[in-house]
Short mmCIF file of C-alpha atoms in Angstrom, two decimals:
data_model
loop_
_atom_site.label_atom_id
_atom_site.label_comp_id
_atom_site.label_asym_id
_atom_site.label_seq_id
_atom_site.Cartn_x
_atom_site.Cartn_y
_atom_site.Cartn_z
CA MET A 100 0.00 0.00 0.00
CA ALA A 101 2.83 2.41 0.86
CA LYS A 102 4.48 1.80 -2.55
CA VAL A 103 1.23 2.59 -4.36
CA ALA A 104 0.66 5.72 -2.26
CA GLU A 105 4.11 7.02 -3.21
CA THR A 106 3.22 6.95 -6.92
CA ILE A 107 -0.15 8.71 -6.58
CA THR A 108 -0.33 12.46 -6.82
CA PRO A 109 -2.98 14.19 -4.69
CA ALA A 110 -6.18 15.09 -6.56
CA ARG A 111 -6.56 18.41 -4.78
CA ARG A 112 -4.10 21.08 -5.78
CA SER A 113 -2.37 22.87 -2.92
CA ASP A 114 -3.78 26.22 -4.11
CA ALA A 115 -7.38 24.99 -4.37
CA LYS A 116 -9.11 27.08 -1.69
CA GLY A 117 -6.51 26.20 0.93
CA ASP A 118 -4.23 28.32 3.06
CA ASP A 119 -1.66 25.58 3.62
CA ALA A 120 1.00 24.67 1.11
CA TYR A 121 -0.11 21.03 1.24
CA ALA A 122 -3.48 19.51 2.04
CA LYS A 123 -3.62 16.74 4.65
CA GLN A 124 -5.36 13.51 3.86
CA VAL A 125 -8.09 12.18 6.16
CA LEU A 126 -9.17 8.56 5.95
CA PHE A 127 -12.41 7.24 7.42
CA ARG A 128 -14.79 4.38 6.78
CA ALA A 129 -18.39 4.67 5.59
CA ASN A 130 -20.89 1.99 4.66
CA ASP A 131 -22.05 1.65 1.04
CA ALA A 132 -25.41 3.33 1.63
CA ASP A 133 -23.82 6.44 3.17
CA HIS A 134 -21.16 6.63 0.45
CA ASP A 135 -23.71 6.38 -2.34
CA ARG A 136 -25.98 8.97 -0.73
CA TRP A 137 -23.12 11.45 -0.23
CA LYS A 138 -21.92 10.87 -3.80
CA GLN A 139 -25.41 11.56 -5.18
CA ALA A 140 -25.64 14.77 -3.16
CA ALA A 141 -22.21 15.89 -4.40
CA GLU A 142 -23.18 15.15 -8.02
CA LYS A 143 -26.38 17.13 -7.58
CA LEU A 144 -24.28 20.13 -6.46
CA GLY A 145 -21.78 19.54 -9.27
CA ILE A 146 -18.80 19.06 -6.96
CA SER A 147 -16.58 16.14 -6.03
CA LEU A 148 -17.36 13.89 -3.08
CA SER A 149 -14.20 15.12 -1.34
CA GLU A 150 -15.24 18.76 -1.68
CA PHE A 151 -18.76 17.90 -0.48
CA ILE A 152 -17.37 16.24 2.66
CA ARG A 153 -14.96 19.16 3.27
CA GLU A 154 -17.79 21.69 2.98
CA CYS A 155 -20.05 19.71 5.32
CA CYS A 156 -17.30 19.27 7.91
CA ASN A 157 -16.28 22.94 7.73
CA ALA A 158 -19.90 24.09 8.13
CA LYS A 159 -20.38 21.91 11.22
CA ALA A 160 -17.03 23.00 12.70
CA SER A 161 -17.97 26.65 12.17
CA GLU A 162 -21.32 26.08 13.85
CA LEU A 163 -19.64 24.48 16.87
CA LEU A 164 -16.49 26.61 17.19
CA ASP A 165 -17.32 30.09 15.88
CA CYS A 166 -19.55 32.68 17.50
CA GLN A 167 -23.09 32.51 16.12
CA HIS A 168 -24.50 35.53 17.98
CA PRO A 169 -25.99 38.44 15.99
CA LEU A 170 -24.03 41.58 15.13
CA ASN A 171 -25.86 43.69 17.70
CA GLN A 172 -24.13 41.68 20.44
CA ARG A 173 -20.62 42.54 19.25
CA ARG A 174 -18.23 45.32 20.14
CA TRP A 175 -15.77 46.70 17.63
CA TYR A 176 -12.37 48.05 18.64
CA PRO A 177 -9.44 49.06 16.42
CA TRP A 178 -7.57 45.95 17.61
CA ALA A 179 -10.38 43.37 17.82
CA GLU A 180 -14.02 42.45 17.38
CA ILE A 181 -15.49 40.76 20.46
CA CYS A 182 -18.86 39.15 21.15
CA THR A 183 -20.36 40.54 24.36
CA LYS A 184 -22.54 37.43 24.81
CA CYS A 185 -19.85 34.71 24.79
CA GLY A 186 -16.56 36.66 24.82
CA PHE A 187 -15.35 35.15 21.52
CA ARG A 188 -12.67 37.24 19.75
CA ILE A 189 -13.81 37.36 16.15
CA ARG A 190 -10.98 39.50 14.83
CA ASN A 191 -7.60 40.09 16.45
CA GLU A 192 -5.51 41.99 13.93
CA VAL A 193 -4.64 45.64 14.15
CA VAL A 194 -6.34 47.78 11.53
CA ARG A 195 -3.88 50.38 10.29
CA LYS A 196 -5.21 53.60 8.90
CA ALA A 197 -3.74 55.17 5.79
CA PRO A 198 -1.63 58.28 6.43
CA LYS A 199 -3.45 61.56 6.00
CA ALA A 200 -2.90 63.39 2.72
CA ARG A 201 -1.11 66.75 3.05
#
């Protein structure tokens, strides 16, 4: 198996919607019914099964890990955006203003 894996090039390019230079591979098992159902859903959307699974996993991770509170419960500062309900820091970078024209 290792010899075969060495000869295969990844199907997803490193610049295809990713921030990392290389995409990591995740392996999991699914029964035939689940696989067929997911594949049909991906085909209906016109995307690959891998992209379908990535999008589903990212949506669920965002729902669980990111702040879901409305904008009226956030405070904006020049250095951060913070939710007043849960304390989640939505943005941490410093926003630099352009120098004033003379």
